[in-house]
CSV table of N, CA and C in Angstrom, one decimal:
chain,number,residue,atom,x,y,z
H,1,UNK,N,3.2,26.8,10.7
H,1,UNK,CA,4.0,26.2,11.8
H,1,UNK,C,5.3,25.6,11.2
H,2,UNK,N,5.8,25.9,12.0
H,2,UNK,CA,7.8,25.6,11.2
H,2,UNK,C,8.2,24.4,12.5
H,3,UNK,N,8.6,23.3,11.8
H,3,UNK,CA,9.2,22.0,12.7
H,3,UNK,C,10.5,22.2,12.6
H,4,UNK,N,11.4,21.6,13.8
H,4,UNK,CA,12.5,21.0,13.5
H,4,UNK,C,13.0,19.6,13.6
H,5,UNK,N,11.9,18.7,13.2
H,5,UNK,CA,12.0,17.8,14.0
H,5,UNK,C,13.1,16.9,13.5
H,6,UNK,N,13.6,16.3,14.7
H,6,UNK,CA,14.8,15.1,14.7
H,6,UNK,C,14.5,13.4,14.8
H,7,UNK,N,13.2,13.2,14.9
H,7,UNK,CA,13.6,11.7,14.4
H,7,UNK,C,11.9,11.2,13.9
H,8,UNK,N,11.4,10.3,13.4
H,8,UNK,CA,10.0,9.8,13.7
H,8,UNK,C,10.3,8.1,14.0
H,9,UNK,N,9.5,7.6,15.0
H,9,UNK,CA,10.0,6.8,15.2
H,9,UNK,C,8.4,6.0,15.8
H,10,UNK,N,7.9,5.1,15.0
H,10,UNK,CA,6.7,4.1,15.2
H,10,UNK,C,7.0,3.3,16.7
H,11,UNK,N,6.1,2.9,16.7
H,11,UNK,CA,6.0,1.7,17.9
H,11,UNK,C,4.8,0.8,16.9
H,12,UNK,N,5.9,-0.1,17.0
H,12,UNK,CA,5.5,-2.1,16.9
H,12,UNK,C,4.8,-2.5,17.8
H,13,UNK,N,4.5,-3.5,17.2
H,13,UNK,CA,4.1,-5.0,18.6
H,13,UNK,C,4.9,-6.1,18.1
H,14,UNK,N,5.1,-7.1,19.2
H,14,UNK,CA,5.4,-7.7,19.0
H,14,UNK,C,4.6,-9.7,19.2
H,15,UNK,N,4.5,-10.4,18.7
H,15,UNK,CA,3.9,-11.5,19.3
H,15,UNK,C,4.4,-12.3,20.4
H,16,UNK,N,6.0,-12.1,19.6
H,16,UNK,CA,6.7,-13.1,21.0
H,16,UNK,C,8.3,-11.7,21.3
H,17,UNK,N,7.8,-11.6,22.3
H,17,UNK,CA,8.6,-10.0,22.6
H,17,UNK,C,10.0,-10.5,22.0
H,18,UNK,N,10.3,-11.8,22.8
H,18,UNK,CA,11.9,-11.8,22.9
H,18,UNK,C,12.1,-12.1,21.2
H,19,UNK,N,11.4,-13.4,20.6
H,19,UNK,CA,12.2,-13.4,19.4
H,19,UNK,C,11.9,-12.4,18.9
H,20,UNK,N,11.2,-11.0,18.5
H,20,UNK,CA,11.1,-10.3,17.7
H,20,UNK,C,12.7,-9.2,18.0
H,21,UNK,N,12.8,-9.6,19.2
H,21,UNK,CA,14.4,-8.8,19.9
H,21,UNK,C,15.5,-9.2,19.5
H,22,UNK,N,15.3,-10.4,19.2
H,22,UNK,CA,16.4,-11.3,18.5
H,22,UNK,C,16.4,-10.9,16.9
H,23,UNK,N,15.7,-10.7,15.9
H,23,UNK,CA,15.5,-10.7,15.2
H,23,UNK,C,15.7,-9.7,14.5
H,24,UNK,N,15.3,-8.4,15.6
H,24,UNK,CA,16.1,-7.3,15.0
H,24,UNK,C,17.3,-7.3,15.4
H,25,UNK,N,17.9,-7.0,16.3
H,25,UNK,CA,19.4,-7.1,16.6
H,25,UNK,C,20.2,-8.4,15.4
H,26,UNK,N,19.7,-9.0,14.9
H,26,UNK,CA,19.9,-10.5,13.4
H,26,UNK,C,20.1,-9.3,12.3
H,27,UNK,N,18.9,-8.2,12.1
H,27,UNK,CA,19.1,-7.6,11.3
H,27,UNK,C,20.0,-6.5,10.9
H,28,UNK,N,20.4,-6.2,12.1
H,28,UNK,CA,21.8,-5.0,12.4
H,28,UNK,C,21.3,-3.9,12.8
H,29,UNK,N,19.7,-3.5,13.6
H,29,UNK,CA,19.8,-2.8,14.6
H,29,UNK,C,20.5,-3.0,15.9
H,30,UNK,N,20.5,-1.6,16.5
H,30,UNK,CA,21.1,-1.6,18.2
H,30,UNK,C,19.9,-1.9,18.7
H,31,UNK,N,19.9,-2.4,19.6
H,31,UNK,CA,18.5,-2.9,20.4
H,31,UNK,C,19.1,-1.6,22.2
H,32,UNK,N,18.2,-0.9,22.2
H,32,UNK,CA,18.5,0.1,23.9
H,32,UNK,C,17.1,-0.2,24.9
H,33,UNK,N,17.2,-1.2,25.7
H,33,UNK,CA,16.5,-1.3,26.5
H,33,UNK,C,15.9,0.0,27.3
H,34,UNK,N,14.2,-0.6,26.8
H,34,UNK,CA,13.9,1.1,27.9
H,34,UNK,C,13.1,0.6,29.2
H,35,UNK,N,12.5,-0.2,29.0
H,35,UNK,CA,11.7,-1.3,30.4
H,35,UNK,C,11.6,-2.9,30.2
H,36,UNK,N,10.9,-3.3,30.6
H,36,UNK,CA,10.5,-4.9,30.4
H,36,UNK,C,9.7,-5.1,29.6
H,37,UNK,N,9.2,-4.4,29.0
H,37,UNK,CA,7.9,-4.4,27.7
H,37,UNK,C,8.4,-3.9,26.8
H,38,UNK,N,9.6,-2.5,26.5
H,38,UNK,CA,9.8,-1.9,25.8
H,38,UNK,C,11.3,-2.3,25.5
H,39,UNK,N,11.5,-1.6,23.9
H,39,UNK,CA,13.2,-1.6,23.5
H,39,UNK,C,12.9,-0.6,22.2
H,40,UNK,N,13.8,0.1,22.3
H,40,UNK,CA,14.3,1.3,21.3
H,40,UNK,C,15.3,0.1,20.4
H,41,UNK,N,15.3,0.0,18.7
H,41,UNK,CA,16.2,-0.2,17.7
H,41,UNK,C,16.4,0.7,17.2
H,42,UNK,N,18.3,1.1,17.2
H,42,UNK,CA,18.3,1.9,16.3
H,42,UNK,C,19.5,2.0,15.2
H,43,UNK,N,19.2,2.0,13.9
H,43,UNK,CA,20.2,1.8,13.0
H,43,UNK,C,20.3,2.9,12.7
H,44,UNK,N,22.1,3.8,12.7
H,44,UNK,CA,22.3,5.0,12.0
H,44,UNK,C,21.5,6.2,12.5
H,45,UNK,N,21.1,6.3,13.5
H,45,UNK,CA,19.7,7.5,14.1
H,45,UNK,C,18.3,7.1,13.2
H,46,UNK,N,18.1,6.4,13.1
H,46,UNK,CA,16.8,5.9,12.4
H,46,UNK,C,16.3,4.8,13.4
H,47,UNK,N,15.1,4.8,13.7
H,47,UNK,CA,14.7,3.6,14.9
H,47,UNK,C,13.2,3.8,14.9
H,48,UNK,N,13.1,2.4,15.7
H,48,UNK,CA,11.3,2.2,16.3
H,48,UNK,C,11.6,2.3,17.5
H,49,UNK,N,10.5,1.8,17.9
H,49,UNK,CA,9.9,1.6,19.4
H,49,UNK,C,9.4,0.1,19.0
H,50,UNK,N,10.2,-1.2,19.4
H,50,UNK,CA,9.5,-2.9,20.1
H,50,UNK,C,8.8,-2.6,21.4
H,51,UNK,N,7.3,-3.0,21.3
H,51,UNK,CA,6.8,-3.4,22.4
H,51,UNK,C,6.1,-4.5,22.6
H,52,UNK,N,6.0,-5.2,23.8
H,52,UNK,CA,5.8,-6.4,24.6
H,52,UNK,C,4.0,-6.2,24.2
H,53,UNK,N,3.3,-6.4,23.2
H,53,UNK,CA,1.7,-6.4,23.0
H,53,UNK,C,1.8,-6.6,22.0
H,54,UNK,N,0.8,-7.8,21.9
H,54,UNK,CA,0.4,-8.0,20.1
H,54,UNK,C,-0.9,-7.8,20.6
H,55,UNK,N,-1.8,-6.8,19.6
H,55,UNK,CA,-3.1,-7.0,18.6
H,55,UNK,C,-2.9,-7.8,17.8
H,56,UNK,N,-4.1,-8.2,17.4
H,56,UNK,CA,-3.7,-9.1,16.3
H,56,UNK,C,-4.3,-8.3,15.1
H,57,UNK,N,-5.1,-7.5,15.0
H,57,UNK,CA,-5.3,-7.0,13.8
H,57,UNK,C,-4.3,-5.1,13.6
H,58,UNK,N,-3.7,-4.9,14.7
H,58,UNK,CA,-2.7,-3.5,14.8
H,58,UNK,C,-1.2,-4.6,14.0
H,59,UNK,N,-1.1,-5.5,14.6
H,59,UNK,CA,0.3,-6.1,13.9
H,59,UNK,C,-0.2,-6.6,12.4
H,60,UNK,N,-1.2,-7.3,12.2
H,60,UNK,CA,-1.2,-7.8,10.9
H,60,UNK,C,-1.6,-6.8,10.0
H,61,UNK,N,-1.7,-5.3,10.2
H,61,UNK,CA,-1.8,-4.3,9.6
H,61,UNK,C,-1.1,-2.9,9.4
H,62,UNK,N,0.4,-3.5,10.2
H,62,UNK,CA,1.1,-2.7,10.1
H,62,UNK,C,2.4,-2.6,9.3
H,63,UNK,N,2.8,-1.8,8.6
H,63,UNK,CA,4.0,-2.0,7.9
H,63,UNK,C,4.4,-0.6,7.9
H,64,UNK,N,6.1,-0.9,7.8
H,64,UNK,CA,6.9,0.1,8.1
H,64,UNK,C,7.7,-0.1,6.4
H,65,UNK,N,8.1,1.5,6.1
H,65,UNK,CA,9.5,1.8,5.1
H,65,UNK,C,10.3,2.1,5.4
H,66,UNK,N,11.5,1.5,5.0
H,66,UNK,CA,13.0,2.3,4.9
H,66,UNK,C,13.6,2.0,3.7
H,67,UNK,N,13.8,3.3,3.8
H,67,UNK,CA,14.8,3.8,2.2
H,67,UNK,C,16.1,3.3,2.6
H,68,UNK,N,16.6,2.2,1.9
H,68,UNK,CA,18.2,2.1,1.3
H,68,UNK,C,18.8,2.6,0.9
H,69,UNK,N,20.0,2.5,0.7
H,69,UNK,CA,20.9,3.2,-0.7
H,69,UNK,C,20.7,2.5,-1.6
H,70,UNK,N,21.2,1.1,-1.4
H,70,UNK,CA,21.3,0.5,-2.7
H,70,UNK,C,20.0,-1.3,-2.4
H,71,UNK,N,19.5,-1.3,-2.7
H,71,UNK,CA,18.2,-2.4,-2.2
H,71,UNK,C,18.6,-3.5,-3.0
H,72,UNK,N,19.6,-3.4,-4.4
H,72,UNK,CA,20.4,-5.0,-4.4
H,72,UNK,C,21.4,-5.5,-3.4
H,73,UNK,N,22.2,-4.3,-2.9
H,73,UNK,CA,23.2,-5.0,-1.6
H,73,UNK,C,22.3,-5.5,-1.1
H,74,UNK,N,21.2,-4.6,0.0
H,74,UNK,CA,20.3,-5.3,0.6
H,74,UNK,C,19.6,-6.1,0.5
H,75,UNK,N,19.3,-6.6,-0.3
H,75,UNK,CA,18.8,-8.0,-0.8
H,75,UNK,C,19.8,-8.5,-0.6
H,76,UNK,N,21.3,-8.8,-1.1
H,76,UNK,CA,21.7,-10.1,-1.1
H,76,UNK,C,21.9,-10.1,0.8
H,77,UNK,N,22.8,-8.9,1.1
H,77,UNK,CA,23.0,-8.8,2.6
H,77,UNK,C,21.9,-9.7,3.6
H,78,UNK,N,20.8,-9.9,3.1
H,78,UNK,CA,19.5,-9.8,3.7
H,78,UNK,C,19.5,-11.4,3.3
H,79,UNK,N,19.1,-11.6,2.2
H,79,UNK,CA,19.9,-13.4,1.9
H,79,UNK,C,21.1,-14.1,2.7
H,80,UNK,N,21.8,-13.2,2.9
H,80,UNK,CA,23.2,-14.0,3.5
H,80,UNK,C,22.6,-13.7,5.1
H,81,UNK,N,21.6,-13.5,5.6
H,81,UNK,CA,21.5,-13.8,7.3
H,81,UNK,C,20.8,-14.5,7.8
H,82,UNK,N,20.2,-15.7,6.4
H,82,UNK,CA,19.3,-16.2,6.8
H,82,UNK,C,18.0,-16.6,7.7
H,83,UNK,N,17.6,-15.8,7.9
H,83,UNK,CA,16.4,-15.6,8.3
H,83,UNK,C,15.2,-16.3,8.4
H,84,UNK,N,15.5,-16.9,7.7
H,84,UNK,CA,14.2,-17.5,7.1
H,84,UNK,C,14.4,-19.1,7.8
H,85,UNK,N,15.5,-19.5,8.0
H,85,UNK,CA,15.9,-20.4,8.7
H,85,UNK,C,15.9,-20.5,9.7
H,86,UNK,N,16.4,-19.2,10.5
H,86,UNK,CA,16.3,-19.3,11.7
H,86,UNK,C,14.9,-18.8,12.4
H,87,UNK,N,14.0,-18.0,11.6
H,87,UNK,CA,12.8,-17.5,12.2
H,87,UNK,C,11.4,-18.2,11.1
H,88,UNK,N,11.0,-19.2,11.5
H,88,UNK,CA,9.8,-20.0,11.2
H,88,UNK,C,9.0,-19.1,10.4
H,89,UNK,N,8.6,-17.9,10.9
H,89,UNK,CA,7.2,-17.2,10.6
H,89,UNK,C,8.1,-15.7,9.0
H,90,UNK,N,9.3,-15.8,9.4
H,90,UNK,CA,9.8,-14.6,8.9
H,90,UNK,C,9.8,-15.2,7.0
H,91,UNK,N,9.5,-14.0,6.4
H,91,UNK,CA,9.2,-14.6,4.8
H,91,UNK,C,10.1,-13.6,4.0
H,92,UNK,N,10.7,-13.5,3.3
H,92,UNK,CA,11.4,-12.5,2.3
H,92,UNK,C,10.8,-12.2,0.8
H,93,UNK,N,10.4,-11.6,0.6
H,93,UNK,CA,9.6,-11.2,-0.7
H,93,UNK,C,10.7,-10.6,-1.9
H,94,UNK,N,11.4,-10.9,-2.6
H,94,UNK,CA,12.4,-10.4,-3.5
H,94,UNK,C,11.9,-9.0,-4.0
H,95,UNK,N,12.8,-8.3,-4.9
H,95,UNK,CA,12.9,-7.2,-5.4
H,95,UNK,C,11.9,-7.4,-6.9
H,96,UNK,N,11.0,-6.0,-6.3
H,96,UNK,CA,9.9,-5.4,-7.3
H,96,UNK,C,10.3,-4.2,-8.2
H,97,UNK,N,10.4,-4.4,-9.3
H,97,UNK,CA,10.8,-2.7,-9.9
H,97,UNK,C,9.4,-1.9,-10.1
H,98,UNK,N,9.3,-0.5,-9.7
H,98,UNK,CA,7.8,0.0,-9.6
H,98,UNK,C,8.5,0.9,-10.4
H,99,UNK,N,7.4,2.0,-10.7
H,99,UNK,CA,7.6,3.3,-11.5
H,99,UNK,C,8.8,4.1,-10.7
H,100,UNK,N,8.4,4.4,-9.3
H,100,UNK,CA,8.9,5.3,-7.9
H,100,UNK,C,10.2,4.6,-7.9
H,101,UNK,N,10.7,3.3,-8.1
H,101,UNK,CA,12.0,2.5,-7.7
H,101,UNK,C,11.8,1.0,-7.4
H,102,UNK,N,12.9,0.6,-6.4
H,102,UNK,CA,12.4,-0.6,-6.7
H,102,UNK,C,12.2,-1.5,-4.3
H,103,UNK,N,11.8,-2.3,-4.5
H,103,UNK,CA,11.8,-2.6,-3.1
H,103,UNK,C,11.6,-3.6,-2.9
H,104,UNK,N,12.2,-4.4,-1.7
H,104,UNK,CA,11.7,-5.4,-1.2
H,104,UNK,C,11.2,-5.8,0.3
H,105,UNK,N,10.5,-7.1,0.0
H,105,UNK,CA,9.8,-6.9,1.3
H,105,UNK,C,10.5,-8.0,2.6
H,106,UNK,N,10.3,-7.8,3.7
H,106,UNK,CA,10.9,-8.7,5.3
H,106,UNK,C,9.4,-8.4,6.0
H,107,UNK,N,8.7,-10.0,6.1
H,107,UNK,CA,8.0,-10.1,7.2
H,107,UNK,C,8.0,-10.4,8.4
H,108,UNK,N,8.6,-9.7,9.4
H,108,UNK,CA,8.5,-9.9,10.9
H,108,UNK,C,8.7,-11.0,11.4
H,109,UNK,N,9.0,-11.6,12.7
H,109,UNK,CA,8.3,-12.8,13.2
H,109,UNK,C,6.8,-13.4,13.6
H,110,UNK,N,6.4,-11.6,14.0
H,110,UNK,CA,4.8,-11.6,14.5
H,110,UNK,C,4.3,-10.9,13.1
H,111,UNK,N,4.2,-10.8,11.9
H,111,UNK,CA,4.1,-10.8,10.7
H,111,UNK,C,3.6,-9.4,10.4
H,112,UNK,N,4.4,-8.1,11.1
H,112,UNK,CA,4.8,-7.0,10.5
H,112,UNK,C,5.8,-6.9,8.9
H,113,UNK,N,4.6,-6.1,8.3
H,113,UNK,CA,5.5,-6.2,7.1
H,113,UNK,C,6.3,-4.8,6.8
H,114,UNK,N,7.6,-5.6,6.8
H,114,UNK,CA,8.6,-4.1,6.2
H,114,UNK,C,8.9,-4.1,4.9
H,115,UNK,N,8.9,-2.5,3.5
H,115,UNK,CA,9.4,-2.7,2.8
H,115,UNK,C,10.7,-1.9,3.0
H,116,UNK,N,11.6,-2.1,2.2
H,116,UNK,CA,12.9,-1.9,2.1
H,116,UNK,C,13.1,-1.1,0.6
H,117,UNK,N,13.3,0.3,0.4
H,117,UNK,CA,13.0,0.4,-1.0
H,117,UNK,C,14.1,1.5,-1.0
H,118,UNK,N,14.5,1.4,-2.5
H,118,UNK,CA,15.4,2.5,-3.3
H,118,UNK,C,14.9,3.5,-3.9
H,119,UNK,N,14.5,4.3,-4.1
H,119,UNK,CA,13.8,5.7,-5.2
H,119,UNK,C,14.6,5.8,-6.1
H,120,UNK,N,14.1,5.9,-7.1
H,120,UNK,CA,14.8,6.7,-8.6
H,120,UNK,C,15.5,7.7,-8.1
H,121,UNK,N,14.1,8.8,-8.1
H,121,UNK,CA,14.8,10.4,-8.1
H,121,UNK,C,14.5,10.7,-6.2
H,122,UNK,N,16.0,11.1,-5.9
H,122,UNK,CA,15.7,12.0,-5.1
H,122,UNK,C,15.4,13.3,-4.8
C-alpha cells in the first residue's frame, strides 16, 4: 500500500478548554476554531486537534513529539514566555542529551506531556 499522506495530527484533551487555548496560542501556535468543543493548532502545517474532554487517565498518559531545529533556541525562547508564571499547573523540564539527541520537556496545563527534541542524524 503506497500513502501520500499530508499531515498526522493527534487530538488532545483538555481539562480547562479555555486555558489550554490560551496556552497554546502563548506558545506560537494558530488556534482555527472548528466548534465549541473543538480547535485545530497549527504551527508551520504541523498541528493537533484541542478538545473540550478530559479523561483523566487519556490526558495524564498522553504525550506528544516535535522535532525542532535547534532545541537550545527553543529552550531559551520557551524560558523567555514564561509559562510557568502564568500557567500554575505548566512545568518545564530542561534539556536532556540522549544517544538519539537531545530534548526537552513542556507539561500542559491539564498535564499533557510534550517533548520537544533535536536528532543527531537525520
Amino acid at each position: 500500500m503506497k500513502h501520500q499522506a499530508k499531515s498526522i495530527r493527534p487530538f488532545i484533551g483538555a481539562k480547562n478548554f479555555e486555558l489550554s487555548r490560551s496556552f497554546y496560542c502563548d506558545l506560537g501556535f494558530k488556534e482555527i476554531i472548528i466548534s465549541n468543543d473543538m480547535c485545530y493548532f497549527d504551527l508551520d502545517g504541523f498541528g493537533f486537534y484541542l478538545q473540550n474532554a478530559f479523561v483523566k487517565d487519556w490526558i495524564e498518559n498522553t504525550m506528544v513529539f516535535m522535532e525542532v531545529e535547534n532545541v537550545n533556541q527553543f529552550w531559551n525562547e520557551l524560558l523567555d514566555l514564561g509559562l510557568t508564571s502564568k500557567y500554575s499547573n505548566v512545568k518545564l523540564v530542561p534539556i536532556r542529551e540522549l544517544e538519539w539527541g537531545k530534548e526537552c520537556f513542556v507539561h500542559d496545563p491539564s498535564g499533557i506531556l510534550w517533548h520537544f527534541g533535536e536528532f543527531k542524524i537525520k
